[in-house]
PDB file of C-alpha atoms in Angstrom:
ATOM      1  CA  UNK A   1      30.308  38.794   6.072  1.00  0.00           C
ATOM      2  CA  UNK A   2      32.137  37.090   8.943  1.00  0.00           C
ATOM      3  CA  UNK A   3      29.401  37.630  11.532  1.00  0.00           C
ATOM      4  CA  UNK A   4      26.678  35.985   9.427  1.00  0.00           C
ATOM      5  CA  UNK A   5      25.711  32.391   8.716  1.00  0.00           C
ATOM      6  CA  UNK A   6      22.745  30.317   7.570  1.00  0.00           C
ATOM      7  CA  UNK A   7      21.906  27.135   9.412  1.00  0.00           C
ATOM      8  CA  UNK A   8      20.657  23.881   7.895  1.00  0.00           C
ATOM      9  CA  UNK A   9      17.053  25.126   8.075  1.00  0.00           C
ATOM     10  CA  UNK A  10      17.909  28.286   6.152  1.00  0.00           C
ATOM     11  CA  UNK A  11      17.733  30.637   9.148  1.00  0.00           C
ATOM     12  CA  UNK A  12      19.783  33.806   8.834  1.00  0.00           C
ATOM     13  CA  UNK A  13      21.905  34.242  11.988  1.00  0.00           C
ATOM     14  CA  UNK A  14      23.962  37.338  12.786  1.00  0.00           C
ATOM     15  CA  UNK A  15      26.350  38.287  15.567  1.00  0.00           C
ATOM     16  CA  UNK A  16      26.045  41.598  17.368  1.00  0.00           C
ATOM     17  CA  UNK A  17      29.025  43.831  16.465  1.00  0.00           C
ATOM     18  CA  UNK A  18      30.249  44.429  20.010  1.00  0.00           C
ATOM     19  CA  UNK A  19      33.100  46.770  20.854  1.00  0.00           C
ATOM     20  CA  UNK A  20      35.954  45.452  22.950  1.00  0.00           C
ATOM     21  CA  UNK A  21      36.552  46.223  26.627  1.00  0.00           C
ATOM     22  CA  UNK A  22      33.155  47.785  27.361  1.00  0.00           C
ATOM     23  CA  UNK A  23      31.795  47.291  30.875  1.00  0.00           C
ATOM     24  CA  UNK A  24      28.020  46.981  31.143  1.00  0.00           C
ATOM     25  CA  UNK A  25      26.535  47.453  34.585  1.00  0.00           C
ATOM     26  CA  UNK A  26      23.117  46.467  35.944  1.00  0.00           C
ATOM     27  CA  UNK A  27      20.031  47.855  34.199  1.00  0.00           C
ATOM     28  CA  UNK A  28      17.302  45.757  35.792  1.00  0.00           C
ATOM     29  CA  UNK A  29      16.083  48.507  38.130  1.00  0.00           C
ATOM     30  CA  UNK A  30      15.254  50.978  35.368  1.00  0.00           C
ATOM     31  CA  UNK A  31      13.579  48.136  33.457  1.00  0.00           C
ATOM     32  CA  UNK A  32      11.370  47.470  36.509  1.00  0.00           C
ATOM     33  CA  UNK A  33      10.459  51.145  36.768  1.00  0.00           C
ATOM     34  CA  UNK A  34       9.376  51.264  33.117  1.00  0.00           C
ATOM     35  CA  UNK A  35       7.306  48.112  33.562  1.00  0.00           C
ATOM     36  CA  UNK A  36       5.572  49.494  36.670  1.00  0.00           C
ATOM     37  CA  UNK A  37       4.756  52.674  34.772  1.00  0.00           C
ATOM     38  CA  UNK A  38       3.102  50.624  32.040  1.00  0.00           C
ATOM     39  CA  UNK A  39       0.855  48.847  34.527  1.00  0.00           C
ATOM     40  CA  UNK A  40      -0.628  52.211  35.530  1.00  0.00           C
ATOM     41  CA  UNK A  41      -2.101  52.643  32.031  1.00  0.00           C
ATOM     42  CA  UNK A  42      -4.742  49.936  31.508  1.00  0.00           C
ATOM     43  CA  UNK A  43      -5.494  50.676  27.844  1.00  0.00           C
ATOM     44  CA  UNK A  44      -1.807  50.680  26.938  1.00  0.00           C
ATOM     45  CA  UNK A  45      -1.227  47.564  29.053  1.00  0.00           C
ATOM     46  CA  UNK A  46      -3.828  45.574  27.088  1.00  0.00           C
ATOM     47  CA  UNK A  47      -2.228  46.466  23.754  1.00  0.00           C
ATOM     48  CA  UNK A  48       1.170  45.680  25.211  1.00  0.00           C
ATOM     49  CA  UNK A  49       0.051  42.258  26.420  1.00  0.00           C
ATOM     50  CA  UNK A  50      -1.227  41.394  22.953  1.00  0.00           C
ATOM     51  CA  UNK A  51       2.061  42.489  21.392  1.00  0.00           C
ATOM     52  CA  UNK A  52       4.174  40.478  23.821  1.00  0.00           C
ATOM     53  CA  UNK A  53       1.934  37.440  23.516  1.00  0.00           C
ATOM     54  CA  UNK A  54       2.418  37.441  19.754  1.00  0.00           C
ATOM     55  CA  UNK A  55       6.155  38.028  20.180  1.00  0.00           C
ATOM     56  CA  UNK A  56       6.452  34.920  22.349  1.00  0.00           C
ATOM     57  CA  UNK A  57       4.097  32.776  20.251  1.00  0.00           C
ATOM     58  CA  UNK A  58       6.145  33.549  17.144  1.00  0.00           C
ATOM     59  CA  UNK A  59       9.209  32.246  18.955  1.00  0.00           C
ATOM     60  CA  UNK A  60      10.912  35.628  18.881  1.00  0.00           C
ATOM     61  CA  UNK A  61      11.538  35.730  22.629  1.00  0.00           C
ATOM     62  CA  UNK A  62      12.215  33.066  25.231  1.00  0.00           C
ATOM     63  CA  UNK A  63      11.841  32.966  28.991  1.00  0.00           C
ATOM     64  CA  UNK A  64      15.077  32.793  30.975  1.00  0.00           C
ATOM     65  CA  UNK A  65      15.190  30.396  33.899  1.00  0.00           C
ATOM     66  CA  UNK A  66      18.780  31.140  34.909  1.00  0.00           C
ATOM     67  CA  UNK A  67      19.977  34.743  35.021  1.00  0.00           C
ATOM     68  CA  UNK A  68      23.616  33.919  35.852  1.00  0.00           C
ATOM     69  CA  UNK A  69      24.787  34.894  32.369  1.00  0.00           C
ATOM     70  CA  UNK A  70      22.583  37.981  32.117  1.00  0.00           C
ATOM     71  CA  UNK A  71      24.360  40.783  30.233  1.00  0.00           C
ATOM     72  CA  UNK A  72      21.846  43.612  29.821  1.00  0.00           C
ATOM     73  CA  UNK A  73      18.140  44.201  30.441  1.00  0.00           C
ATOM     74  CA  UNK A  74      16.538  46.596  27.963  1.00  0.00           C
ATOM     75  CA  UNK A  75      13.869  48.856  29.454  1.00  0.00           C
ATOM     76  CA  UNK A  76      10.914  49.124  27.131  1.00  0.00           C
ATOM     77  CA  UNK A  77       7.871  51.312  26.765  1.00  0.00           C
ATOM     78  CA  UNK A  78       4.994  51.857  24.391  1.00  0.00           C
ATOM     79  CA  UNK A  79       4.134  54.746  22.110  1.00  0.00           C
ATOM     80  CA  UNK A  80       0.418  55.286  21.531  1.00  0.00           C
ATOM     81  CA  UNK A  81      -0.294  55.657  17.811  1.00  0.00           C
ATOM     82  CA  UNK A  82      -3.984  56.512  17.966  1.00  0.00           C
ATOM     83  CA  UNK A  83      -3.882  58.051  14.486  1.00  0.00           C
ATOM     84  CA  UNK A  84      -2.611  54.825  12.896  1.00  0.00           C
ATOM     85  CA  UNK A  85      -5.159  52.650  11.106  1.00  0.00           C
ATOM     86  CA  UNK A  86      -3.074  49.492  11.513  1.00  0.00           C
ATOM     87  CA  UNK A  87      -0.675  49.657  14.460  1.00  0.00           C
ATOM     88  CA  UNK A  88      -2.094  51.386  17.538  1.00  0.00           C
ATOM     89  CA  UNK A  89       0.966  50.638  19.653  1.00  0.00           C
ATOM     90  CA  UNK A  90       4.647  50.892  18.898  1.00  0.00           C
ATOM     91  CA  UNK A  91       6.847  49.080  21.400  1.00  0.00           C
ATOM     92  CA  UNK A  92      10.233  50.701  21.944  1.00  0.00           C
ATOM     93  CA  UNK A  93      13.126  48.616  23.244  1.00  0.00           C
ATOM     94  CA  UNK A  94      15.467  51.150  24.821  1.00  0.00           C
ATOM     95  CA  UNK A  95      18.991  49.873  24.248  1.00  0.00           C
ATOM     96  CA  UNK A  96      20.283  53.388  24.980  1.00  0.00           C
ATOM     97  CA  UNK A  97      19.281  53.247  28.659  1.00  0.00           C
ATOM     98  CA  UNK A  98      22.386  53.576  30.814  1.00  0.00           C
ATOM     99  CA  UNK A  99      23.273  50.761  33.195  1.00  0.00           C
ATOM    100  CA  UNK A 100      24.773  51.351  36.657  1.00  0.00           C
ATOM    101  CA  UNK A 101      28.205  51.710  35.039  1.00  0.00           C
ATOM    102  CA  UNK A 102      26.886  54.570  32.900  1.00  0.00           C
ATOM    103  CA  UNK A 103      27.184  52.396  29.791  1.00  0.00           C
ATOM    104  CA  UNK A 104      24.252  51.222  27.663  1.00  0.00           C
ATOM    105  CA  UNK A 105      24.040  48.359  25.196  1.00  0.00           C
ATOM    106  CA  UNK A 106      24.112  50.857  22.330  1.00  0.00           C
ATOM    107  CA  UNK A 107      27.360  52.277  23.720  1.00  0.00           C
ATOM    108  CA  UNK A 108      28.806  48.785  23.288  1.00  0.00           C
ATOM    109  CA  UNK A 109      27.591  48.252  19.717  1.00  0.00           C
ATOM    110  CA  UNK A 110      29.165  49.348  16.472  1.00  0.00           C
ATOM    111  CA  UNK A 111      26.701  51.085  14.185  1.00  0.00           C
ATOM    112  CA  UNK A 112      27.904  49.646  10.893  1.00  0.00           C
ATOM    113  CA  UNK A 113      27.878  51.365   7.543  1.00  0.00           C
ATOM    114  CA  UNK A 114      25.203  52.157   4.957  1.00  0.00           C
ATOM    115  CA  UNK A 115      24.943  49.364   2.387  1.00  0.00           C
ATOM    116  CA  UNK A 116      21.901  50.504   0.393  1.00  0.00           C
ATOM    117  CA  UNK A 117      21.604  53.227  -2.223  1.00  0.00           C
ATOM    118  CA  UNK A 118      20.533  56.655  -1.026  1.00  0.00           C
ATOM    119  CA  UNK A 119      16.822  57.425  -1.170  1.00  0.00           C
ATOM    120  CA  UNK A 120      17.228  60.096  -3.856  1.00  0.00           C
ATOM    121  CA  UNK A 121      18.787  57.611  -6.303  1.00  0.00           C
ATOM    122  CA  UNK A 122      16.106  55.017  -5.578  1.00  0.00           C
ATOM    123  CA  UNK A 123      13.328  57.562  -6.147  1.00  0.00           C
ATOM    124  CA  UNK A 124      14.863  58.693  -9.439  1.00  0.00           C
ATOM    125  CA  UNK A 125      14.843  55.121 -10.759  1.00  0.00           C
ATOM    126  CA  UNK A 126      11.339  54.581  -9.405  1.00  0.00           C
ATOM    127  CA  UNK A 127       9.962  57.583 -11.298  1.00  0.00           C
ATOM    128  CA  UNK A 128      11.354  56.228 -14.575  1.00  0.00           C
ATOM    129  CA  UNK A 129       9.434  52.938 -14.333  1.00  0.00           C
ATOM    130  CA  UNK A 130       6.594  52.454 -16.819  1.00  0.00           C
ATOM    131  CA  UNK A 131       4.807  50.172 -14.336  1.00  0.00           C
ATOM    132  CA  UNK A 132       5.757  50.934 -10.742  1.00  0.00           C
ATOM    133  CA  UNK A 133       4.911  49.248  -7.454  1.00  0.00           C
ATOM    134  CA  UNK A 134       5.853  49.516  -3.808  1.00  0.00           C
ATOM    135  CA  UNK A 135       6.215  46.833  -1.176  1.00  0.00           C
ATOM    136  CA  UNK A 136       7.630  46.253   2.246  1.00  0.00           C
ATOM    137  CA  UNK A 137       8.993  43.395   4.308  1.00  0.00           C
ATOM    138  CA  UNK A 138       6.799  42.483   7.241  1.00  0.00           C
ATOM    139  CA  UNK A 139       8.739  42.710  10.528  1.00  0.00           C
ATOM    140  CA  UNK A 140      12.008  42.962   8.619  1.00  0.00           C
ATOM    141  CA  UNK A 141      14.354  43.087  11.609  1.00  0.00           C
ATOM    142  CA  UNK A 142      12.682  40.027  13.066  1.00  0.00           C
ATOM    143  CA  UNK A 143      13.407  37.970   9.966  1.00  0.00           C
ATOM    144  CA  UNK A 144      16.970  37.551  11.231  1.00  0.00           C
ATOM    145  CA  UNK A 145      18.172  35.631  14.290  1.00  0.00           C
ATOM    146  CA  UNK A 146      20.826  36.800  16.727  1.00  0.00           C
ATOM    147  CA  UNK A 147      23.698  34.477  17.604  1.00  0.00           C
ATOM    148  CA  UNK A 148      22.323  32.424  20.549  1.00  0.00           C
ATOM    149  CA  UNK A 149      25.494  33.127  22.548  1.00  0.00           C
ATOM    150  CA  UNK A 150      24.671  36.854  22.459  1.00  0.00           C
ATOM    151  CA  UNK A 151      20.931  36.889  23.155  1.00  0.00           C
ATOM    152  CA  UNK A 152      21.601  37.613  26.838  1.00  0.00           C
ATOM    153  CA  UNK A 153      22.553  41.123  25.729  1.00  0.00           C
ATOM    154  CA  UNK A 154      18.927  41.529  24.583  1.00  0.00           C
ATOM    155  CA  UNK A 155      16.926  40.728  27.714  1.00  0.00           C
ATOM    156  CA  UNK A 156      13.693  42.311  28.887  1.00  0.00           C
ATOM    157  CA  UNK A 157      11.404  42.150  31.915  1.00  0.00           C
ATOM    158  CA  UNK A 158       7.790  41.207  31.318  1.00  0.00           C
ATOM    159  CA  UNK A 159       4.664  39.973  33.086  1.00  0.00           C
ATOM    160  CA  UNK A 160       1.311  39.201  31.496  1.00  0.00           C
ATOM    161  CA  UNK A 161      -0.746  40.292  34.510  1.00  0.00           C
ATOM    162  CA  UNK A 162      -0.145  43.087  36.990  1.00  0.00           C
ATOM    163  CA  UNK A 163      -0.403  40.677  39.930  1.00  0.00           C
ATOM    164  CA  UNK A 164       2.467  38.533  38.655  1.00  0.00           C
ATOM    165  CA  UNK A 165       6.131  38.880  39.431  1.00  0.00           C
ATOM    166  CA  UNK A 166       8.022  39.963  36.311  1.00  0.00           C
ATOM    167  CA  UNK A 167      10.067  37.365  34.467  1.00  0.00           C
ATOM    168  CA  UNK A 168      13.182  37.733  32.376  1.00  0.00           C
ATOM    169  CA  UNK A 169      13.059  37.005  28.665  1.00  0.00           C
ATOM    170  CA  UNK A 170      15.689  37.167  25.968  1.00  0.00           C
ATOM    171  CA  UNK A 171      14.905  38.491  22.496  1.00  0.00           C
ATOM    172  CA  UNK A 172      16.094  36.062  19.846  1.00  0.00           C
ATOM    173  CA  UNK A 173      15.836  38.263  16.758  1.00  0.00           C
ATOM    174  CA  UNK A 174      17.491  41.457  15.559  1.00  0.00           C
ATOM    175  CA  UNK A 175      15.803  44.103  17.690  1.00  0.00           C
ATOM    176  CA  UNK A 176      14.501  47.536  16.802  1.00  0.00           C
ATOM    177  CA  UNK A 177      16.153  50.096  19.062  1.00  0.00           C
ATOM    178  CA  UNK A 178      19.614  48.558  19.004  1.00  0.00           C
ATOM    179  CA  UNK A 179      22.205  50.684  17.206  1.00  0.00           C
ATOM    180  CA  UNK A 180      23.341  47.912  14.864  1.00  0.00           C
ATOM    181  CA  UNK A 181      19.872  46.700  13.804  1.00  0.00           C
ATOM    182  CA  UNK A 182      19.563  48.738  10.561  1.00  0.00           C
ATOM    183  CA  UNK A 183      22.999  47.653   9.379  1.00  0.00           C
ATOM    184  CA  UNK A 184      22.544  43.995  10.290  1.00  0.00           C
ATOM    185  CA  UNK A 185      19.170  43.717   8.558  1.00  0.00           C
ATOM    186  CA  UNK A 186      20.171  45.524   5.371  1.00  0.00           C
ATOM    187  CA  UNK A 187      23.549  43.796   5.177  1.00  0.00           C
ATOM    188  CA  UNK A 188      21.942  40.358   5.455  1.00  0.00           C
ATOM    189  CA  UNK A 189      19.409  41.351   2.796  1.00  0.00           C
ATOM    190  CA  UNK A 190      22.294  42.212   0.461  1.00  0.00           C
ATOM    191  CA  UNK A 191      24.015  38.938   1.294  1.00  0.00           C
ATOM    192  CA  UNK A 192      20.812  37.022   0.606  1.00  0.00           C
ATOM    193  CA  UNK A 193      20.467  38.745  -2.762  1.00  0.00           C
ATOM    194  CA  UNK A 194      24.058  37.902  -3.651  1.00  0.00           C
ATOM    195  CA  UNK A 195      23.606  34.269  -2.622  1.00  0.00           C
ATOM    196  CA  UNK A 196      20.378  33.832  -4.601  1.00  0.00           C
ATOM    197  CA  UNK A 197      21.154  35.889  -7.710  1.00  0.00           C
ATOM    198  CA  UNK A 198      21.518  32.874 -10.022  1.00  0.00           C
ATOM    199  CA  UNK A 199      18.212  31.261  -9.041  1.00  0.00           C
ATOM    200  CA  UNK A 200      16.246  34.479  -8.466  1.00  0.00           C
ATOM    201  CA  UNK A 201      17.906  37.146 -10.639  1.00  0.00           C
ATOM    202  CA  UNK A 202      14.944  39.547 -10.718  1.00  0.00           C
ATOM    203  CA  UNK A 203      14.309  39.612  -6.975  1.00  0.00           C
ATOM    204  CA  UNK A 204      18.025  39.756  -6.219  1.00  0.00           C
ATOM    205  CA  UNK A 205      18.520  42.769  -8.481  1.00  0.00           C
ATOM    206  CA  UNK A 206      15.686  44.604  -6.733  1.00  0.00           C
ATOM    207  CA  UNK A 207      17.058  43.720  -3.291  1.00  0.00           C
ATOM    208  CA  UNK A 208      20.447  45.115  -4.241  1.00  0.00           C
ATOM    209  CA  UNK A 209      19.302  48.440  -5.710  1.00  0.00           C
ATOM    210  CA  UNK A 210      15.632  49.212  -4.990  1.00  0.00           C
ATOM    211  CA  UNK A 211      15.347  48.651  -1.225  1.00  0.00           C
ATOM    212  CA  UNK A 212      15.354  51.506   1.278  1.00  0.00           C
ATOM    213  CA  UNK A 213      15.577  49.733   4.656  1.00  0.00           C
ATOM    214  CA  UNK A 214      12.440  47.527   4.458  1.00  0.00           C
ATOM    215  CA  UNK A 215      10.630  49.410   1.685  1.00  0.00           C
ATOM    216  CA  UNK A 216      10.770  48.517  -2.005  1.00  0.00           C
ATOM    217  CA  UNK A 217      10.255  51.059  -4.768  1.00  0.00           C
ATOM    218  CA  UNK A 218      10.598  49.270  -8.064  1.00  0.00           C
ATOM    219  CA  UNK A 219       8.851  48.358 -11.289  1.00  0.00           C
ATOM    220  CA  UNK A 220       9.279  47.236 -14.889  1.00  0.00           C
ATOM    221  CA  UNK A 221       8.748  48.272 -18.497  1.00  0.00           C
ATOM    222  CA  UNK A 222       5.347  46.577 -18.812  1.00  0.00           C
ATOM    223  CA  UNK A 223       2.611  44.916 -16.759  1.00  0.00           C
ATOM    224  CA  UNK A 224       3.696  41.377 -17.601  1.00  0.00           C
ATOM    225  CA  UNK A 225       7.273  41.986 -16.462  1.00  0.00           C
ATOM    226  CA  UNK A 226       6.094  43.800 -13.331  1.00  0.00           C
ATOM    227  CA  UNK A 227       3.848  40.873 -12.354  1.00  0.00           C
ATOM    228  CA  UNK A 228       6.687  38.414 -12.910  1.00  0.00           C
ATOM    229  CA  UNK A 229       8.951  40.506 -10.704  1.00  0.00           C
ATOM    230  CA  UNK A 230       6.255  40.828  -8.062  1.00  0.00           C
ATOM    231  CA  UNK A 231       5.723  37.064  -7.898  1.00  0.00           C
ATOM    232  CA  UNK A 232       9.435  36.398  -7.566  1.00  0.00           C
ATOM    233  CA  UNK A 233       9.727  38.936  -4.764  1.00  0.00           C
ATOM    234  CA  UNK A 234       6.895  37.457  -2.707  1.00  0.00           C
ATOM    235  CA  UNK A 235       7.992  33.862  -3.324  1.00  0.00           C
ATOM    236  CA  UNK A 236       8.876  32.079  -0.099  1.00  0.00           C
ATOM    237  CA  UNK A 237      11.552  30.212  -2.030  1.00  0.00           C
ATOM    238  CA  UNK A 238      13.365  33.491  -2.648  1.00  0.00           C
ATOM    239  CA  UNK A 239      13.371  34.294   1.062  1.00  0.00           C
ATOM    240  CA  UNK A 240      13.996  30.654   1.928  1.00  0.00           C
ATOM    241  CA  UNK A 241      10.578  30.633   3.577  1.00  0.00           C
ATOM    242  CA  UNK A 242      11.461  33.046   6.360  1.00  0.00           C
ATOM    243  CA  UNK A 243      10.170  36.471   5.376  1.00  0.00           C
ATOM    244  CA  UNK A 244       6.893  37.932   4.247  1.00  0.00           C
ATOM    245  CA  UNK A 245       6.975  40.440   1.426  1.00  0.00           C
ATOM    246  CA  UNK A 246       3.824  42.508   1.076  1.00  0.00           C
ATOM    247  CA  UNK A 247       3.354  44.122  -2.333  1.00  0.00           C
ATOM    248  CA  UNK A 248       1.074  47.167  -2.533  1.00  0.00           C
TER     249      UNK A 248
END
């Protein structure tokens, strides 16, 4: 995988698969309009502030002091999920919003192929397990870093209080809403499994055949084997300390 590398700290870093000769225009005005619309909804704004605060505290976005190399500003908005017991707000980064040239970031990105088994095959294997379990990867896309030279393609406008002037931030991780995100995340997962198959054969085998995007449907022939597999999957050593696997 030529657009992927791991640094000395074990971070997984990917490059955005950009098409050649695409001309992005300015998208900051539509980003401002979306932000102003958010400030008119106080309940949504409070949830949004909490989300963005966590995003920044986790080191997943960084304030930009110099906008000279700005490539694209993603408008973003929130979706109210009142019926959800866990996540009341879903933040949508709109990489499909057209810039002044009529071109969006998603127009400039290659989608990539499908690298995981189809859901039907995964479910068939899952139903055959004597002891089955499910799991997911917490914030899967955000387990993987974007090449620092390309983060200016993933900029947003944000302000913590309505009285403030908005500031520019760049998103440092693979971002939901970009066309290439599903491919990048699943392809790196496969690469990780291939790299770690000797040391973590059980977890690697599951990553290669029992993942559907960020969900795991797997199991074993008996309880003892299932517990051993579960522990290997949630081990930080397997993920090199970067991801959180939640087994259900």
